[in-house]
Structures are given as C-alpha cells and as structure tokens.
mmCIF file of C-alpha atoms and ligand atoms in Angstrom:
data_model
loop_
_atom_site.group_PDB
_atom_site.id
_atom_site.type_symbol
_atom_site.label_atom_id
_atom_site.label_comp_id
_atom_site.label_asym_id
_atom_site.label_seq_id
_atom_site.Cartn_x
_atom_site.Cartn_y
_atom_site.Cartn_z
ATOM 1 C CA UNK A 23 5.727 6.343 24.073
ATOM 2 C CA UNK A 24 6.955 9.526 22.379
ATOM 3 C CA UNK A 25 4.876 12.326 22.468
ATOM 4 C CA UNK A 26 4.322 12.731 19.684
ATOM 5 C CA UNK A 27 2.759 9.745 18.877
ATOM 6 C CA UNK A 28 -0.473 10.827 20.842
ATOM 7 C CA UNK A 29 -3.075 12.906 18.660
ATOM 8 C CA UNK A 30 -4.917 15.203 20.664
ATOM 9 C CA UNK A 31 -8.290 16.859 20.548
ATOM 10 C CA UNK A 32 -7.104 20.195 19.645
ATOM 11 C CA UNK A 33 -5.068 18.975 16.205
ATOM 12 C CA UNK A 34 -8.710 17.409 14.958
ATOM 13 C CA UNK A 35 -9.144 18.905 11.858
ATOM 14 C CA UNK A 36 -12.989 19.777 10.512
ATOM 15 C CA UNK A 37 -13.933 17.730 7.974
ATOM 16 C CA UNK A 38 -13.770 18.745 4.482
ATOM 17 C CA UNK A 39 -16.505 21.895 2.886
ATOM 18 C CA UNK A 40 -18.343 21.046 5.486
ATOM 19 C CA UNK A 41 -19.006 17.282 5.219
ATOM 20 C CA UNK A 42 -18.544 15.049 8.059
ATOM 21 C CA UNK A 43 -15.903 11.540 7.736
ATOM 22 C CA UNK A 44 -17.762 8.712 6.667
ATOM 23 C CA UNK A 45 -15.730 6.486 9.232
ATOM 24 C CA UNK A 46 -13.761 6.744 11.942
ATOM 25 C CA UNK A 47 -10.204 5.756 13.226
ATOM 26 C CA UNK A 48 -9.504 2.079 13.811
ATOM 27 C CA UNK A 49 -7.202 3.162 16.774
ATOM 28 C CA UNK A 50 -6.172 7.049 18.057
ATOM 29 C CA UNK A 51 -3.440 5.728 20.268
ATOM 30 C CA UNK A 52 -0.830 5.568 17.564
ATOM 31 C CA UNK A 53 -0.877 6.981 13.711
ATOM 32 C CA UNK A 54 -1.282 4.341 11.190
ATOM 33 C CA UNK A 55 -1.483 4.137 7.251
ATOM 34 C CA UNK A 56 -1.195 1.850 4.312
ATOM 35 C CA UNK A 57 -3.380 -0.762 5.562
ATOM 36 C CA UNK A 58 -2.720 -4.313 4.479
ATOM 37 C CA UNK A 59 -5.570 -6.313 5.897
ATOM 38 C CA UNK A 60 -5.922 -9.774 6.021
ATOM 39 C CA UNK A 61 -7.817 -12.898 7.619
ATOM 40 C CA UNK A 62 -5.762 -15.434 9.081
ATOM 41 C CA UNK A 63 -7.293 -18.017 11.173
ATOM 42 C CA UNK A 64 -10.881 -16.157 10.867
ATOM 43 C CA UNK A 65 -9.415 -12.737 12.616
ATOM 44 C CA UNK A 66 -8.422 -9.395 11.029
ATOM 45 C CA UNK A 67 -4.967 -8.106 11.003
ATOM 46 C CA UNK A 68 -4.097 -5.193 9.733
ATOM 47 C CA UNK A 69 -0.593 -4.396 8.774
ATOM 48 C CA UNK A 70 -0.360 -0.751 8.438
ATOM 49 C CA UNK A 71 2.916 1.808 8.808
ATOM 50 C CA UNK A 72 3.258 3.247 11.983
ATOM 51 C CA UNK A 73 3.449 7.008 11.309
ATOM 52 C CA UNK A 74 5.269 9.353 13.398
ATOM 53 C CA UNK A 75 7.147 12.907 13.682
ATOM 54 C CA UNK A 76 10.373 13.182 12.747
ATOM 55 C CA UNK A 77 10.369 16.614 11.880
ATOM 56 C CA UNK A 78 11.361 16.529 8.812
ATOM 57 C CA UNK A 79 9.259 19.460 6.669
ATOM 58 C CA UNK A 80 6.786 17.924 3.922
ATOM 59 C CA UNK A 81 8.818 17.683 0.409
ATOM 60 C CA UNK A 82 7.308 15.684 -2.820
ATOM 61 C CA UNK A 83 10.101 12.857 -1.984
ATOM 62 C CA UNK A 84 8.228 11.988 0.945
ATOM 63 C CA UNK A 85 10.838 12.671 3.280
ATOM 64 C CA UNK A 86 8.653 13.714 5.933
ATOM 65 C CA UNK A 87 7.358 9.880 6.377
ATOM 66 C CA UNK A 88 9.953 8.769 8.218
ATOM 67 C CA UNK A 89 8.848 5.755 9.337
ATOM 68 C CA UNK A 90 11.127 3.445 12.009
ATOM 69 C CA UNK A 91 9.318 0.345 13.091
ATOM 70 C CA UNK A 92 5.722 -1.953 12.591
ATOM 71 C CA UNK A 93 3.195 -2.895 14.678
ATOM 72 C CA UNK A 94 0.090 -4.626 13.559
ATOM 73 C CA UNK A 95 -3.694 -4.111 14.285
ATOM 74 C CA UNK A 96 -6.078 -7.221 15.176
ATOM 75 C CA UNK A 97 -9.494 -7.533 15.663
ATOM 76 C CA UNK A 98 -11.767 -10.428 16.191
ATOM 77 C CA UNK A 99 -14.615 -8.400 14.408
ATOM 78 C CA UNK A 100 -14.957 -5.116 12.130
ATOM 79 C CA UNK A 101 -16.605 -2.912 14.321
ATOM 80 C CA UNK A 102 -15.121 -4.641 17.707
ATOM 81 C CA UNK A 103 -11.998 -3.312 19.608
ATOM 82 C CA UNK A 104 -9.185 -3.353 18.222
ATOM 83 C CA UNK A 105 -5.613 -4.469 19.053
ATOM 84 C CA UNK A 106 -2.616 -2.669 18.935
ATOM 85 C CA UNK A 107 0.747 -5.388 19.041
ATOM 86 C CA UNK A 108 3.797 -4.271 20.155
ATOM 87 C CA UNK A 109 6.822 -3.877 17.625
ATOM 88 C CA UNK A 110 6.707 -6.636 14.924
ATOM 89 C CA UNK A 111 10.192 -5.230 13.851
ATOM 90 C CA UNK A 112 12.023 -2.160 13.996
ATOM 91 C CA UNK A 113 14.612 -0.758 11.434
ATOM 92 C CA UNK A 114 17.218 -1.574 13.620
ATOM 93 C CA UNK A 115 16.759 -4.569 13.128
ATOM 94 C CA UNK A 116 17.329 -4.973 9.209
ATOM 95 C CA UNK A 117 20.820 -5.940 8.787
ATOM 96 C CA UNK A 118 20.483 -3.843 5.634
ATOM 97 C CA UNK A 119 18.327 -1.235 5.688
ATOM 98 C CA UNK A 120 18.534 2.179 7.568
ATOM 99 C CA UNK A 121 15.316 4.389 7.363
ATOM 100 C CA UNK A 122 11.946 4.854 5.825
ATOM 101 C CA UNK A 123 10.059 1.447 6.729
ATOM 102 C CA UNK A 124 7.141 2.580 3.971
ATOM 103 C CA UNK A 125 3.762 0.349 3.133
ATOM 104 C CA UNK A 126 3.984 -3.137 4.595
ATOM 105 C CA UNK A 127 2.038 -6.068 3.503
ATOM 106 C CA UNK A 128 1.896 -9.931 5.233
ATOM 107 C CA UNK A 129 1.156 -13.097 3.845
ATOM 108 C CA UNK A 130 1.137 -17.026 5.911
ATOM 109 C CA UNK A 131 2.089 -20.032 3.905
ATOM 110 C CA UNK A 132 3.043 -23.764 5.530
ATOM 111 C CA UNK A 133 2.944 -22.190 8.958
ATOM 112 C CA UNK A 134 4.990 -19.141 8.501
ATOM 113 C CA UNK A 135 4.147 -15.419 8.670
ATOM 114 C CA UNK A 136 5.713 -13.346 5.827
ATOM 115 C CA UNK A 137 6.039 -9.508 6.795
ATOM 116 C CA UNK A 138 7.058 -8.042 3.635
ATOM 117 C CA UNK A 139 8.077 -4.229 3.672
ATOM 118 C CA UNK A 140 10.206 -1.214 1.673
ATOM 119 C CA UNK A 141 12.797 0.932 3.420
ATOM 120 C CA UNK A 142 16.097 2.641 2.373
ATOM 121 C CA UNK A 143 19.523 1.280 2.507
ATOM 122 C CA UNK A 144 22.474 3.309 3.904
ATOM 123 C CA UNK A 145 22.652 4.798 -0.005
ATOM 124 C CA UNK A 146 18.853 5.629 -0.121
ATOM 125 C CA UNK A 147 17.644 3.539 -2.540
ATOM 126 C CA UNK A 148 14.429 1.442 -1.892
ATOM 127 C CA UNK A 149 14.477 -2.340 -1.666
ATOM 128 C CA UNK A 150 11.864 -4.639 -0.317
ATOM 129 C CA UNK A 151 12.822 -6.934 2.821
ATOM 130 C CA UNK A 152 11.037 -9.835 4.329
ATOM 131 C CA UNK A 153 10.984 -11.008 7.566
ATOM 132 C CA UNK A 154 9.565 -14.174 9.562
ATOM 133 C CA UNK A 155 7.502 -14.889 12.535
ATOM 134 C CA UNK A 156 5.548 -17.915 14.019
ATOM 135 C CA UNK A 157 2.702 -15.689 14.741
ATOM 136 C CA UNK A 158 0.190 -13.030 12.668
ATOM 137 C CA UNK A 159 1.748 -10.170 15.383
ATOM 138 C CA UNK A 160 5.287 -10.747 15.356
ATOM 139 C CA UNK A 161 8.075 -10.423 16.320
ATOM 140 C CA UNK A 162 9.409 -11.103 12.797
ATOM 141 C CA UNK A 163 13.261 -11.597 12.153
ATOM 142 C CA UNK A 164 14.339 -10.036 9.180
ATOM 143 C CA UNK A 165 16.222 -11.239 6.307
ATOM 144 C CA UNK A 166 19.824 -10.102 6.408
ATOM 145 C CA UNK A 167 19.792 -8.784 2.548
ATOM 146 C CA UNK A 168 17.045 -7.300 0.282
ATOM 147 C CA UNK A 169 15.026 -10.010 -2.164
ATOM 148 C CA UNK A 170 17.555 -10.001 -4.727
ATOM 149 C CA UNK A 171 16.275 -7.716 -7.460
ATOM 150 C CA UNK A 172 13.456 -6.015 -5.676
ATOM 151 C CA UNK A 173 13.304 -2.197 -5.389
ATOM 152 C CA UNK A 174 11.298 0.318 -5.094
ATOM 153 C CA UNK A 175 8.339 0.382 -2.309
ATOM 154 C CA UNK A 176 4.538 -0.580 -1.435
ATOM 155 C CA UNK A 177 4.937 -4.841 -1.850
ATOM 156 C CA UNK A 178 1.846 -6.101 -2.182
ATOM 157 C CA UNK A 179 1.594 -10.267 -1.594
ATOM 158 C CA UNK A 180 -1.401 -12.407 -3.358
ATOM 159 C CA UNK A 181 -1.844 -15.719 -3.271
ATOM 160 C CA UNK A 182 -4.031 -17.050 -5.606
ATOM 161 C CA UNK A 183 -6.356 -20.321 -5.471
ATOM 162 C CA UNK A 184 -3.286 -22.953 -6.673
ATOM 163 C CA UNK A 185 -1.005 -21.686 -3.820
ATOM 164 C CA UNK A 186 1.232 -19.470 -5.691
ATOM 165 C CA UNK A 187 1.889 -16.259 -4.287
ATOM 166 C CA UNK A 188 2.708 -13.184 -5.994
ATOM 167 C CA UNK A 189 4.258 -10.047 -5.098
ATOM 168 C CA UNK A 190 2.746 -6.268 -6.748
ATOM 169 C CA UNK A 191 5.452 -3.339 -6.005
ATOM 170 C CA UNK A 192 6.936 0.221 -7.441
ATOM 171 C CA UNK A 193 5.591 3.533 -6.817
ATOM 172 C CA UNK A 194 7.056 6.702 -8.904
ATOM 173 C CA UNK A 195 8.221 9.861 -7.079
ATOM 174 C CA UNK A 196 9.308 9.279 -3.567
ATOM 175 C CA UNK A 197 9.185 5.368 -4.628
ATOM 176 C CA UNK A 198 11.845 6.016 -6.517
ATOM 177 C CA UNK A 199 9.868 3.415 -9.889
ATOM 178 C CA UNK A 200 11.199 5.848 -12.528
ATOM 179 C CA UNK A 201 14.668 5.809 -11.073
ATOM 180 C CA UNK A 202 14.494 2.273 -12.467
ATOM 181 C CA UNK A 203 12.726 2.560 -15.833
ATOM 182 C CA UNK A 204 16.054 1.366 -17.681
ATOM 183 C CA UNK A 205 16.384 -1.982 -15.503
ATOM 184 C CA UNK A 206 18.976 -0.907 -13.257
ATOM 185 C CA UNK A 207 18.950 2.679 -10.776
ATOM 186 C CA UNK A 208 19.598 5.407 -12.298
ATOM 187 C CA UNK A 209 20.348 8.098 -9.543
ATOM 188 C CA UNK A 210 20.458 11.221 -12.136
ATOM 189 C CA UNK A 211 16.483 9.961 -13.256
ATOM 190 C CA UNK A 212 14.225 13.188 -11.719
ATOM 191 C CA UNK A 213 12.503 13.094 -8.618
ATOM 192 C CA UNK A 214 9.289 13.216 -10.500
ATOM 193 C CA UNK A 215 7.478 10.886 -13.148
ATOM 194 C CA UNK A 216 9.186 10.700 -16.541
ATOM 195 C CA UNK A 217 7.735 13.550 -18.237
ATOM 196 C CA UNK A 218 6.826 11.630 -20.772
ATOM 197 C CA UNK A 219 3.325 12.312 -20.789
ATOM 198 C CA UNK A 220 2.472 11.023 -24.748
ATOM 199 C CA UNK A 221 4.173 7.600 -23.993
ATOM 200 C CA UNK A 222 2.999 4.417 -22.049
ATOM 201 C CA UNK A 223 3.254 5.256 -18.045
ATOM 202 C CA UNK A 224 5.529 3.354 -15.158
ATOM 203 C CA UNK A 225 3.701 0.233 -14.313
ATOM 204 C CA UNK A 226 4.027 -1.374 -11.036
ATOM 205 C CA UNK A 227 5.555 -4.315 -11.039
ATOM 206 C CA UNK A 228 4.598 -8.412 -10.250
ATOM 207 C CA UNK A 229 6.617 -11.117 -9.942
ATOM 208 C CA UNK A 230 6.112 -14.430 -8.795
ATOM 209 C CA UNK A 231 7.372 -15.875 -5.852
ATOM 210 C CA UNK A 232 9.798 -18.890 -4.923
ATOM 211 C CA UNK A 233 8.601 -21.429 -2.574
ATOM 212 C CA UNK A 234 9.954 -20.344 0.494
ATOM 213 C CA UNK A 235 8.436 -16.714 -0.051
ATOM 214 C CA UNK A 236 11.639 -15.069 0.132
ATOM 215 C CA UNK A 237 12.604 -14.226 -3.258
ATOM 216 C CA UNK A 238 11.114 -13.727 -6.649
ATOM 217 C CA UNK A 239 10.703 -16.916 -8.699
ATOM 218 C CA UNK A 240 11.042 -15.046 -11.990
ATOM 219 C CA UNK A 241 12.201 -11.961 -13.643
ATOM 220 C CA UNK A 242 9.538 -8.781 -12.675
ATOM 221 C CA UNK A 243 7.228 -7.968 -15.498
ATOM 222 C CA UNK A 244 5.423 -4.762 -16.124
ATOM 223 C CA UNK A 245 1.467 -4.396 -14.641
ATOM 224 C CA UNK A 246 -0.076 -2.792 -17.590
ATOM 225 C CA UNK A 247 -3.123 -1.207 -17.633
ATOM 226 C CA UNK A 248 -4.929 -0.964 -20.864
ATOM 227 C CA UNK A 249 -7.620 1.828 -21.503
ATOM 228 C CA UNK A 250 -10.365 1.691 -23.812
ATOM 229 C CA UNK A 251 -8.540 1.549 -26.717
ATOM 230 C CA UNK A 252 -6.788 -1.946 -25.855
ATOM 231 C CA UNK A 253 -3.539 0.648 -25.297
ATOM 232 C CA UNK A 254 -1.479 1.445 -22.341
ATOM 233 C CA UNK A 255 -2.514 4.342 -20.382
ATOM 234 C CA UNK A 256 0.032 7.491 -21.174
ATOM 235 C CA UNK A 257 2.230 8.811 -18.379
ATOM 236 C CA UNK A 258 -0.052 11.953 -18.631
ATOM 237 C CA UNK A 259 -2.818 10.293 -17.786
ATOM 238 C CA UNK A 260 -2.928 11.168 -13.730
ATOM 239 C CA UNK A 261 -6.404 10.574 -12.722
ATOM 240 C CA UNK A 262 -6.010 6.894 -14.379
ATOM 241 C CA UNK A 263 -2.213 5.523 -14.096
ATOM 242 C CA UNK A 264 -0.847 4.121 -11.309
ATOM 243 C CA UNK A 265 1.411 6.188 -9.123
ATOM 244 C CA UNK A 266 1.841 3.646 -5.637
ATOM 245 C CA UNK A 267 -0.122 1.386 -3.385
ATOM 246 C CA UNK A 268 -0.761 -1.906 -5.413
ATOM 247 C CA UNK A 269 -3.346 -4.467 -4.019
ATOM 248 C CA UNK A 270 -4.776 -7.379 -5.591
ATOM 249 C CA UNK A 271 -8.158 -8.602 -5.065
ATOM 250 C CA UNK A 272 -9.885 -11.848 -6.561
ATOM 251 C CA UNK A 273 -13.472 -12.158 -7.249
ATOM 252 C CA UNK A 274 -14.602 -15.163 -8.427
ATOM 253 C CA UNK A 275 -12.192 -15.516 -11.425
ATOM 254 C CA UNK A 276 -11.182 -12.322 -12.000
ATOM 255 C CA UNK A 277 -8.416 -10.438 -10.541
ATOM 256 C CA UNK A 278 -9.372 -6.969 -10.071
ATOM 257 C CA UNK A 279 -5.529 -4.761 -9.846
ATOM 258 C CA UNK A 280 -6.205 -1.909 -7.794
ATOM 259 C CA UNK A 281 -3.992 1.055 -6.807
ATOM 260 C CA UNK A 282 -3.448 4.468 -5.865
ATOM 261 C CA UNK A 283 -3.409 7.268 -8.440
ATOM 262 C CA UNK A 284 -1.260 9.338 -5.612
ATOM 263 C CA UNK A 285 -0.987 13.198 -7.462
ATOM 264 C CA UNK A 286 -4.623 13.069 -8.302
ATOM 265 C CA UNK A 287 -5.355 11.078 -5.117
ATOM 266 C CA UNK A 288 -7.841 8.513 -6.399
ATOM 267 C CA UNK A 289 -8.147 4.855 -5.926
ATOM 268 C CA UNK A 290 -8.572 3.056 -8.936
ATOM 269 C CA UNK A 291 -9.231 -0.450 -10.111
ATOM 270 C CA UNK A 292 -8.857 -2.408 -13.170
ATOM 271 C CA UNK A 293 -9.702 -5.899 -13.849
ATOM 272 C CA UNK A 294 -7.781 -8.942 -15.573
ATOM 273 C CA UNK A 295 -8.478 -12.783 -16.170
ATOM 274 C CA UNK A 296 -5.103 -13.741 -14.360
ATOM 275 C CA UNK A 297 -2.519 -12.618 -11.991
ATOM 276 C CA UNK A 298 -0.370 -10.639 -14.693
ATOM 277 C CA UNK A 299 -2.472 -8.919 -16.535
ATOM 278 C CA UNK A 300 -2.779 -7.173 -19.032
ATOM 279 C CA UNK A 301 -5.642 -5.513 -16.639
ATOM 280 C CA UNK A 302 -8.438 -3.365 -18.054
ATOM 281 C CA UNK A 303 -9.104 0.205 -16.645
ATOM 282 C CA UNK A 304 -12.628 0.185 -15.309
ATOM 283 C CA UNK A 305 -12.858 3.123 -13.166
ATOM 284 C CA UNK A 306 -12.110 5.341 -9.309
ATOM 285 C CA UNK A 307 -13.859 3.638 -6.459
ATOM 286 C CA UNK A 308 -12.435 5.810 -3.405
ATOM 287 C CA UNK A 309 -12.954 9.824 -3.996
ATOM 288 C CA UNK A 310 -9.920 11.813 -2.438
ATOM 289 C CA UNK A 311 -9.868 11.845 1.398
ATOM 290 C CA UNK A 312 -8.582 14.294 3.310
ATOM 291 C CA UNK A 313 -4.517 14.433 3.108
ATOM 292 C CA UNK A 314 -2.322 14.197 0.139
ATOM 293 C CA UNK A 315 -2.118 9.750 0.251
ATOM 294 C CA UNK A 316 -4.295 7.170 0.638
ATOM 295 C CA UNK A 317 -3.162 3.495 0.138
ATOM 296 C CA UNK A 318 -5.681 0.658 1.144
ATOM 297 C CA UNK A 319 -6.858 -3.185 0.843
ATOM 298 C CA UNK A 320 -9.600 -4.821 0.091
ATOM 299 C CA UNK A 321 -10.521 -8.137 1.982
ATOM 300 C CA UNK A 322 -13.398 -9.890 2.109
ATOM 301 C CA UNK A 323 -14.952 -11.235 5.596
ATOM 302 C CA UNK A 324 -17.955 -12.204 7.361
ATOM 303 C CA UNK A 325 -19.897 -12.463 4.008
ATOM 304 C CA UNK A 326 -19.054 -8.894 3.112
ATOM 305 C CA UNK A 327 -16.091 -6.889 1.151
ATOM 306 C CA UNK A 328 -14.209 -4.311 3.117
ATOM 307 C CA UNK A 329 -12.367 -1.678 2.331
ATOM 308 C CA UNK A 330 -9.199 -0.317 4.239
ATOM 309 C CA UNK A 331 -7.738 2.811 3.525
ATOM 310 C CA UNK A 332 -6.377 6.039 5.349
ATOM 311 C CA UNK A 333 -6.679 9.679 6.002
ATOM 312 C CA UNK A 334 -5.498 11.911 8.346
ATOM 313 C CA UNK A 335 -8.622 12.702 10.128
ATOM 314 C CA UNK A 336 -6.533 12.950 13.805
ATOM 315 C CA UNK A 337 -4.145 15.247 13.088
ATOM 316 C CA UNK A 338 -4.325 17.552 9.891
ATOM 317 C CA UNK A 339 -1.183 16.698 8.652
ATOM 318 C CA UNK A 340 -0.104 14.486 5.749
ATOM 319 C CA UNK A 341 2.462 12.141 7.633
ATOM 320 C CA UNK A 342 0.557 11.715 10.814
ATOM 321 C CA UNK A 343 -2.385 9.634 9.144
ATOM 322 C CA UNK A 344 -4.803 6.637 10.085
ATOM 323 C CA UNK A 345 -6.103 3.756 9.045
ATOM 324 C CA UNK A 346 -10.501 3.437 8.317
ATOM 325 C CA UNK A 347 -12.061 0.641 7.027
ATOM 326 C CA UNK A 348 -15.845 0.751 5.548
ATOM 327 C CA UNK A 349 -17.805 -1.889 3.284
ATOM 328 C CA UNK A 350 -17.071 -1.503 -0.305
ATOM 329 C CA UNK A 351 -20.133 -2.692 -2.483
ATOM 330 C CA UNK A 352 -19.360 -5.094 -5.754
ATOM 331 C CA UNK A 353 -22.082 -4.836 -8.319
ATOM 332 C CA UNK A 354 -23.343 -7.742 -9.876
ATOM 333 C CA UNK A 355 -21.551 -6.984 -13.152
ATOM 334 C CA UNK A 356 -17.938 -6.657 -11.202
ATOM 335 C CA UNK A 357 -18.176 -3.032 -11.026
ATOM 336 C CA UNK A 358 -16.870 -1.039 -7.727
ATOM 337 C CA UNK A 359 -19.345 1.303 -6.414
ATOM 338 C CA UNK A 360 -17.625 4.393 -5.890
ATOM 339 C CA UNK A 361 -16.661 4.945 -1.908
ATOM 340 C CA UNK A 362 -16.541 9.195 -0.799
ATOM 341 C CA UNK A 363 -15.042 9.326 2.147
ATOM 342 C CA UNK A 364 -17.116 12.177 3.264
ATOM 343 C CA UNK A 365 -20.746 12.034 3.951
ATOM 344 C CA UNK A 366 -23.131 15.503 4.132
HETATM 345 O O1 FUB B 429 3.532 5.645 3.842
HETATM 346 C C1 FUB B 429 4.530 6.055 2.949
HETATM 347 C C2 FUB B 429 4.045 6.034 1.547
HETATM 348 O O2 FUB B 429 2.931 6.896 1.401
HETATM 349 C C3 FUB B 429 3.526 4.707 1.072
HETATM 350 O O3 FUB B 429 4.527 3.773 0.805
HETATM 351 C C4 FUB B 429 2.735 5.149 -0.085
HETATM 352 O O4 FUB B 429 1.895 4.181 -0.615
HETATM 353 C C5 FUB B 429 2.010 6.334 0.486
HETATM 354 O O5 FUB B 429 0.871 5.938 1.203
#
C-alpha cells in the first residue's frame, strides 16, 4: 500500500476544546468517509470513499479529495471486527470517467449488487456511474457511460416497501448542483452557491429508478424542504438548506430526508409522507465533528438505529477522514435526538 495511506500515532489530533471523540474509527488501516451502510443478508457493509493523498492543497472545490478507487467495509456485528475488501472498482476502470470517485452508495435488487458512485469525466463535470457485482464486496464492472441525465455527486439509493428504488443526488460547490440550476451545465455558474440568498435554495435531487437500476425512470424533480412557514428554505439559510450528502431513511411511514448542511457542517433531517417530498424541516441531529465534512447513513439493525458518519479523528486533515458509527435515538414522536460527536 502507499504510504500514505497509513495514519500514524504522531498525526492524532487532540480532540476538540478539550472534549474527547464520542467513537472511534471503524478501521485505521486505510482512510474512509461518506459512509453508505447497509444490511444485506443480516451483515453490515459499509460503502464509504477511500480517502487518500494526492497532494493536492485544500481549495473550496474540493480538489484536494482526490479519490481513485472503492473498497467496502463488512462486519458481522457493530462493535465486532471489521473487514476491509479489496478494490470493488477503481477509476480506471470507468470507461468514462477520469478522477474524483466522491460519496458512493449500494443497493441489491433480484440478485444483483448496484455500486452507485460520482466522479469526473475527462471535461470535469460530475456524473453518477453504476456498476455491477454478484457479491456485497465486489468486484463491480462498471457501466461504460454515465446514467443518462445524472450529474452532480453524493447518489443516494432507497428502496422503499413496494420495491421501487429511488435515487437522492446534487451537492452545490465542489458538487458542481448550481452549475446546473438552468437544466443543463453551465460552466461560467460560480464555484459557490447562487448568491441568491432571498430566493428558494438548490435542492438535491430524486428520481426514480428503471427496473434494471441503471437509469432514471423519470425526469429528476427538486427535494424541497419546506420551513415553518409551508415555504422553501432561502439559499441564505446555511445552518438549514441542504448543501451535499443525501440519505433517506424510513420509519414506519414516514420518510425522514436527511443531509448535510456542509458550510455550517450540520446534519439535518426533515420528514415527508412519501419518497418525493415536499419534506418538512424538523431540525440538526449530528453537531459539527471535527474536519470541514461529514456525510453519513442511517440504518437500522439488531433492533436498534445507527448512525454512520465521519471525521477525521486519525489524521487532522480534512481529506484524510474516517468513517464512526454510534446509535442514533428516535423519539417516540419521530424526533432525532441530537448526536455531539464529542463527549466531556
Ligand atoms: O468525499 C468527497 C465529498 O466530501 C463528498 O462527496 C461530500 O459529501 C463530502 O463528504
């Protein structure tokens, strides 16, 4: 393995004001992030990027998260040793795209794995790829184009209780969402949010998808979140709209759209009585951790609900990060207790 990939004792950082890391690193051997968990067969796999150093200096594109290749995490048990696979796919292996392999996400239907993931194409834009594999680990053959019409980064794949599955995407900045706010790419749109702080934010996007999982079923519509006036939340909202990192979780019947306020660094949740929204703001449930992004899941198993997320506890630095996971408590009204991922 590279060097780099190895965190050492000396880069461990102290732990925020004084307050200690409420949980640990699923694995030290390799830097992880963006965790996508999910059960299949009754044991945990977690499909998370595979951070490493390409030196390239932090910028607020993201260009320092140069990302090359997947592997996926497995465990039998949360709490029990954990399993790094080898490469599930690599970049060169996408007939179409050439760097950046961001937030990944997996999903099984009729006996197929679905690894579902951004990168950039040779003209650095963001599309989302899929790829195929008999087995939850890999190795998964890519696709040799793009899903038609996807962009942007951070695919997020739900299936809901009648079989159809539905994929959550976009993130503004790096993600390249507001490059695409007219419908088509706009390269001369900033490298920053609209500016348009008085009007409705970017949304993510959802779109259902076609039977064979490999391409969207329908034209994307817009994930709005609605505050407490029954209005979309403004683009100057920060500590509220979403910026990256969709996930969807069901509880019971309602489908709670969580995501990633990235420039305030909050995870936030807001709830909905079907898979399109629109989705009610209800409130943070994961305090900042330490490093500029977190992204997570949220799966239930073994009677409880767990929470996957990331800091970058190993190594100080924003693009060498790795994946945590801790319970995450549901009241009995729906509401997310709120997770700090420090403890005194
Ligand atoms: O890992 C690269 C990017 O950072 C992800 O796509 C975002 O969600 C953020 O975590």
């Amino acid at each position: 393995k590279p060097a780099q990939e190895k965190p050492t004792a000396a880069s461990e950082p102290v732990a925020l004001n004084g307050k200690h890391f409420l949980s640990q690193p699923l694995v030290s051997e390799i830097y992880t992030a963006d965790p996508s968990a999910h059960v299949f067969g009754g044991k945990i796999y977690v499909y998370p990027s595979h951070d490493i150093d390409a030196g390239i200096p932090d910028d607020d594109l993201g260009s320092q998260y140069a990302m090359r290749d997947y592997r996926v995490l497995s465990m039998d048990r949360i709490g029990g040793p954990v399993t790094i696979g080898g490469v599930a796919l690599s970049v060169e292996q996408v007939p179409w795209a050439k760097e950046f392999m961001w937030a990944p996400d997996a999903a099984f239907k009729n006996g197929t794995y679905y690894l579902y993931f951004p990168a950039k194409d040779k003209d650095g834009v963001f599309h989302i790829g899929v790829a195929t594999g008999a087995t939850p680990t890999g190795p998964f053959k890519a696709e040799a184009k793009p899903i038609p019409g996807s962009f942007s980064i951070d695919p997020a794949v739900f299936t809901d209780a009648d079989g159809a599955s539905y994929m959550y995407y976009g993130g503004i900045w790096g993600g390249q969402l507001q490059k695409w706010a007219k419908g088509h790419y706009d390269a001369s749109v900033g490298d920053t949010d609209l500016k348009q702080d008085a009007l409705p934010a970017l949304t993510a996007k959802v779109a259902k998808l076609s039977p064979d999982m490999k391409s969207f079923a329908e034209k994307p519509r817009d994930v709005v979140i609605l505050g407490e006036d029954g209005k979309p939340l403004l683009g100057g909202d920060h500590d509220r709209r979403f910026f990256e990192a969709s996930w969807m979780y069901k509880r019971g019947g309602t489908y709670y759209f969580t995501y990633s306020t990235g420039d305030t660094h909050f995870l936030a949740y807001a709830t909905g009585d079907n898979p399109y929204g629109p989705f009610k703001y209800q409130g943070h449930f994961l305090l900042p951790v330490q490093g500029w992004t977190t992204h997570h899941s949220i799966v239930d198993w073994g009677g409880k609900t767990w929470l996957f997320y990331a800091d970058n506890q190993l190594s100080g630095k924003n693009h060498l990060r790795n994946v945590k996971v801790t319970e995450l408590h549901v009241n009995a009204d729906g509401s997310i207790q709120m997770v700090d991922p420090f403890v005194p």
